[in-house]
XYZ file of C-alpha atoms in Angstrom:
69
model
C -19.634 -16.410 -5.323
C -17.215 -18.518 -7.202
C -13.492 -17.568 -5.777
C -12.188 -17.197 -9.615
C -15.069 -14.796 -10.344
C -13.728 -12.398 -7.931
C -11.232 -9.755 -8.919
C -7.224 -9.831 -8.206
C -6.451 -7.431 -5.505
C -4.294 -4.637 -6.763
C -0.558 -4.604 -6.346
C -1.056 -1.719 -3.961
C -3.840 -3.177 -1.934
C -1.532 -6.261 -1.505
C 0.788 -4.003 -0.683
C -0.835 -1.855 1.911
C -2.240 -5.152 3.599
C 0.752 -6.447 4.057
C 2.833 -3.477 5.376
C -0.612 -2.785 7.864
C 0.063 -6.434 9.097
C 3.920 -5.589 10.154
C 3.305 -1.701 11.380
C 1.109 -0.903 14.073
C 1.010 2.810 13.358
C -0.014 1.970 9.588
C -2.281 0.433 10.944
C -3.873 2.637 13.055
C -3.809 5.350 10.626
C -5.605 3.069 8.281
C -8.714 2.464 10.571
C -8.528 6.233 11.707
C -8.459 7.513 7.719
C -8.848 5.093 5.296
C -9.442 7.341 2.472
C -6.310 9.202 3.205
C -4.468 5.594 2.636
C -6.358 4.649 -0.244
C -5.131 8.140 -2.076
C -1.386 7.472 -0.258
C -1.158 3.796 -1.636
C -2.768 5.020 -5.013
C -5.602 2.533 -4.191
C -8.341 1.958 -7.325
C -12.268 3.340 -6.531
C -13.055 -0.298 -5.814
C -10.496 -1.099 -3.114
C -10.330 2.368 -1.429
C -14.415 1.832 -0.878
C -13.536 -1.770 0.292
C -11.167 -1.400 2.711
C -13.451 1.047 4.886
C -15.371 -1.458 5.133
C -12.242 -2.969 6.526
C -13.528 -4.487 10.649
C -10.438 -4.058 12.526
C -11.488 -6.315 15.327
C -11.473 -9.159 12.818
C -8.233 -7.740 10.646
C -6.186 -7.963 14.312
C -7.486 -11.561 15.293
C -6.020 -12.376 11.771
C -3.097 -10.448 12.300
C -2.354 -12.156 15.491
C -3.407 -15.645 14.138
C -1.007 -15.516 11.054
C 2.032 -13.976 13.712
C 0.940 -16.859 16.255
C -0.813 -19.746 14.447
């Protein structure tokens, strides 16, 4: 799929993402209930669906390559 075909993640996804990347207990809670983060961080249909389909093994190797490099 062409990258510019793909849809801008909303403000409050971004948003969400990056607070989960800084707060462990955000995090956690957004693995444990995702749809209960999506309605807290007013998340569209779309990205609420998407981000249970979130695989937290790979979102904390990411996490800890962006912190380490």
């Amino acid at each position: 799929m062409d990258s510019d075909a793909r849809p801008k993640p909303s403000r409050e996804l971004t948003e969400l993402l990056s607070k989960a990347l800084l707060d462990e207990q955000l995090c956690d809670r957004l693995f444990a209930d995702p749809e209960a983060i999506a309605r807290a961080f007013n998340l569209p249909p779309a990205e609420a669906q998407a981000i249970k389909l979130l695989d937290r093994r790979k979102f904390e190797t990411t996490v800890a390559q962006l912190r380490w490099g």
